[in-house]
Short mmCIF file of C-alpha atoms in Angstrom, two decimals:
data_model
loop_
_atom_site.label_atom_id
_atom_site.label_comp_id
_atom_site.label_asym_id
_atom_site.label_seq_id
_atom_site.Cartn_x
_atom_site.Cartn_y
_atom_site.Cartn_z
CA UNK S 1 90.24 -12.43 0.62
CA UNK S 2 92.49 -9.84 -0.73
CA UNK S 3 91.25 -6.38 -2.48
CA UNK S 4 92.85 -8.16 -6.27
CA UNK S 5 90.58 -10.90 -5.45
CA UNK S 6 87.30 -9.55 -4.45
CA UNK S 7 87.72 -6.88 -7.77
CA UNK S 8 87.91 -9.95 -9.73
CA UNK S 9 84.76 -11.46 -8.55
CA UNK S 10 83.55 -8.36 -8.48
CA UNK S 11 83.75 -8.00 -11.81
CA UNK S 12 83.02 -11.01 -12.96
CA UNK S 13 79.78 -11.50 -11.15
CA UNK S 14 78.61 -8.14 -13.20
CA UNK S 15 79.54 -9.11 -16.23
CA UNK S 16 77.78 -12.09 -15.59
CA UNK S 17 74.76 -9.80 -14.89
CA UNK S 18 74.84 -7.85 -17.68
CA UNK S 19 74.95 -11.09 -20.31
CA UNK S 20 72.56 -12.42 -18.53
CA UNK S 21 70.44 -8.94 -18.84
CA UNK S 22 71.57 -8.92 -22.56
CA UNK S 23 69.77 -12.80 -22.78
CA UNK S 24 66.62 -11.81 -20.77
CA UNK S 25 66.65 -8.44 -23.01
CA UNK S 26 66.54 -10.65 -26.25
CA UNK S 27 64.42 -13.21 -25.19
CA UNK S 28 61.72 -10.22 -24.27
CA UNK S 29 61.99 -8.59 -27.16
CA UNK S 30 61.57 -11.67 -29.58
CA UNK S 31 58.43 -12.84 -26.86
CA UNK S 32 57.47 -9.33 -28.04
CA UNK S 33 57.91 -9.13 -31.44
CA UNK S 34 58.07 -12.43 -33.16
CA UNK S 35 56.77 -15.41 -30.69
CA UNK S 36 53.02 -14.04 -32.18
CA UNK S 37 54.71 -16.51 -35.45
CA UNK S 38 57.90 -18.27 -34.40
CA UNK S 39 56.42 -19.44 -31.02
CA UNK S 40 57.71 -18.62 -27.42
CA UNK S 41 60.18 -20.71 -27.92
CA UNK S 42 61.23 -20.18 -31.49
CA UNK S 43 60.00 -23.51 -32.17
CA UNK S 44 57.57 -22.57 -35.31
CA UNK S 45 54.42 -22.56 -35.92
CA UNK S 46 53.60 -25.18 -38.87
CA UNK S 47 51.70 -23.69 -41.51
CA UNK S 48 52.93 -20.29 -40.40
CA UNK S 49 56.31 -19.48 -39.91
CA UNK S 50 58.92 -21.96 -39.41
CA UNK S 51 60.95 -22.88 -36.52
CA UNK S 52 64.25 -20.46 -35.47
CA UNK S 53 65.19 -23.19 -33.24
CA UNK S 54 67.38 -24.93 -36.05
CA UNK S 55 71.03 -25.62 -35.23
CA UNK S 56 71.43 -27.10 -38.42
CA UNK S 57 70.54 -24.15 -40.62
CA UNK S 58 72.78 -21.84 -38.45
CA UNK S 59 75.34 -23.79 -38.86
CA UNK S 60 74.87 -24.64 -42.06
CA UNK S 61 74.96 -20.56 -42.76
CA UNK S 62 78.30 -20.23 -41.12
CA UNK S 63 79.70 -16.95 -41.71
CA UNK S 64 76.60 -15.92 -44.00
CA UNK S 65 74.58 -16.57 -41.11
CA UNK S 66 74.56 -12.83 -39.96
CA UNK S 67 73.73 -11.27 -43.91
CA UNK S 68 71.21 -14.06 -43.94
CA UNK S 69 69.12 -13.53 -40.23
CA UNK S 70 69.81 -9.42 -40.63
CA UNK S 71 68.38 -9.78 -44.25
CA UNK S 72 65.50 -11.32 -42.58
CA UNK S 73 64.37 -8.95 -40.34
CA UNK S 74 65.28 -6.03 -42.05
CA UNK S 75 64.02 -6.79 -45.73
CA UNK S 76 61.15 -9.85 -44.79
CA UNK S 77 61.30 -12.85 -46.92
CA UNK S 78 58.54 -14.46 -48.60
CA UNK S 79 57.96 -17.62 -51.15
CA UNK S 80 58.61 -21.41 -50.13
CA UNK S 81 61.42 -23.02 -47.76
CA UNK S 82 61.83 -26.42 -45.53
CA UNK S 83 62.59 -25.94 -42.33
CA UNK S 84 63.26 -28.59 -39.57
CA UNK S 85 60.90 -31.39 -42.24
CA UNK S 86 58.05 -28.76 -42.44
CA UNK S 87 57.47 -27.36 -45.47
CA UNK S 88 56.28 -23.53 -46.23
CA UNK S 89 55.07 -22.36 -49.29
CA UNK S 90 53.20 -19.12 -49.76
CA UNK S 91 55.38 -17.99 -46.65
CA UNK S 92 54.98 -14.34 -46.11
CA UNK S 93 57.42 -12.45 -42.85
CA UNK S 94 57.15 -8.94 -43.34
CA UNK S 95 59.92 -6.63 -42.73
CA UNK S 96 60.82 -5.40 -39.23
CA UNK S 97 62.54 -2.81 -40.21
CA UNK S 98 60.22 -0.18 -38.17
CA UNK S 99 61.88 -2.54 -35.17
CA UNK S 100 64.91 -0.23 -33.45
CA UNK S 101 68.05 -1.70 -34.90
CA UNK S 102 69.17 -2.37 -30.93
CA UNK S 103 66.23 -4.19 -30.43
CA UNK S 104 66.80 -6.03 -33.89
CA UNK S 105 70.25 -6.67 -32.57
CA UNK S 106 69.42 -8.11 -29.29
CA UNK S 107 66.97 -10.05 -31.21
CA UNK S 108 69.39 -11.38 -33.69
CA UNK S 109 71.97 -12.43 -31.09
CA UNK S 110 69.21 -13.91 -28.73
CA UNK S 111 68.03 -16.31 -31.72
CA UNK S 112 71.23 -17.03 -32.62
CA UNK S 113 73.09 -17.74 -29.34
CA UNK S 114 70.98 -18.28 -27.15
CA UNK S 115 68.47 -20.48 -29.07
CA UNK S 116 70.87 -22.26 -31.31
CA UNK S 117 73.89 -21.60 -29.56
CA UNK S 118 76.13 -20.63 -32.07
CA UNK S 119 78.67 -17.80 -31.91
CA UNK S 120 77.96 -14.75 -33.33
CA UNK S 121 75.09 -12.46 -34.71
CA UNK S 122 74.87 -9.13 -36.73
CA UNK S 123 75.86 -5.46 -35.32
CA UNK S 124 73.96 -2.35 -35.34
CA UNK S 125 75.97 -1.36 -38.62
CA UNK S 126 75.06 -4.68 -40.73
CA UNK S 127 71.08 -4.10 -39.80
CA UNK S 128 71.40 -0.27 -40.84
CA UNK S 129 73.05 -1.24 -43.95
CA UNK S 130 70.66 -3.43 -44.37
CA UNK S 131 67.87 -1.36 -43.36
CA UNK S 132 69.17 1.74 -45.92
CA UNK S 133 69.34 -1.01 -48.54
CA UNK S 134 67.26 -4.36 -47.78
CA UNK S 135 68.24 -7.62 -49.80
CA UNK S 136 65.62 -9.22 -52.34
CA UNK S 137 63.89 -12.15 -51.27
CA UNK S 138 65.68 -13.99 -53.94
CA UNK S 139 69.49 -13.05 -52.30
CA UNK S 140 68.02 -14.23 -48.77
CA UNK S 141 66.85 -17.56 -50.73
CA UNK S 142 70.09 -17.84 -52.18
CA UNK S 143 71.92 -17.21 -49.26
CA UNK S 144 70.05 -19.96 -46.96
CA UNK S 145 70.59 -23.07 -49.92
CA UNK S 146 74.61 -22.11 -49.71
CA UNK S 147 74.62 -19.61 -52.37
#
């Protein structure tokens, strides 16, 4: 094997590391702070708080997707929503905005790529704008019906 060859497996075999460090990273820190609602698996908890696990609503979101999940987390959201045929009314997430906005960002981009696998997730930047100036409730609502 020669030297151009081994640097490139070289390289990619640690950059497959660190994503794979980046998953494990996310998938910690939601196990850490959210699983308690969402589940281990962001699958929900009916009655509680419904399931992150939801391809459809990501999708659905498209490029608001990142406003909408950054909202979220930064600002809480409360009042009643359907999620994956359950329905939640009374619905009460607090803001995690005491959360470090790395750790809100490796968060983010676990629940969005990992568990829904769709591309892309907010940046530090969009959660401490968000953070300096949280979205109401009512914005987030709008935002998930395609507002």
């Amino acid at each position: 094997m020669n030297n151009t060859s081994f640097a490139w497996l070289a390289g990619l075999f640690a950059s497959t590391l660190s994503l794979s460090a980046l998953a494990s990273d996310g998938h910690e820190k939601f196990v850490n702070n959210c699983s308690g609602c969402h589940g281990l698996e962001a699958e929900g908890i009916p009655g509680l708080a419904p399931a992150l696990n939801n391809p459809d609503l990501w999708n659905k979101l498209g490029a608001k997707r990142n406003e909408y999940i950054a909202g979220v987390v930064t600002g809480g959201l409360s009042g009643k929503l359907k999620s994956k045929g359950n329905d939640y009314d009374g619905l009460v997430m607090p803001p995690q905005d005491f959360i470090e906005t790395a750790d809100l960002v490796d968060i983010t981009r676990y629940v969005i790529n990992d568990v829904n696998k769709v591309d892309g997730a907010p940046d530090a930047t969009l959660i401490n704008q968000l953070k300096s100036a949280p979205k109401s409730h009512e914005e987030l609502h709008k935002l998930r019906n395609g507002g």
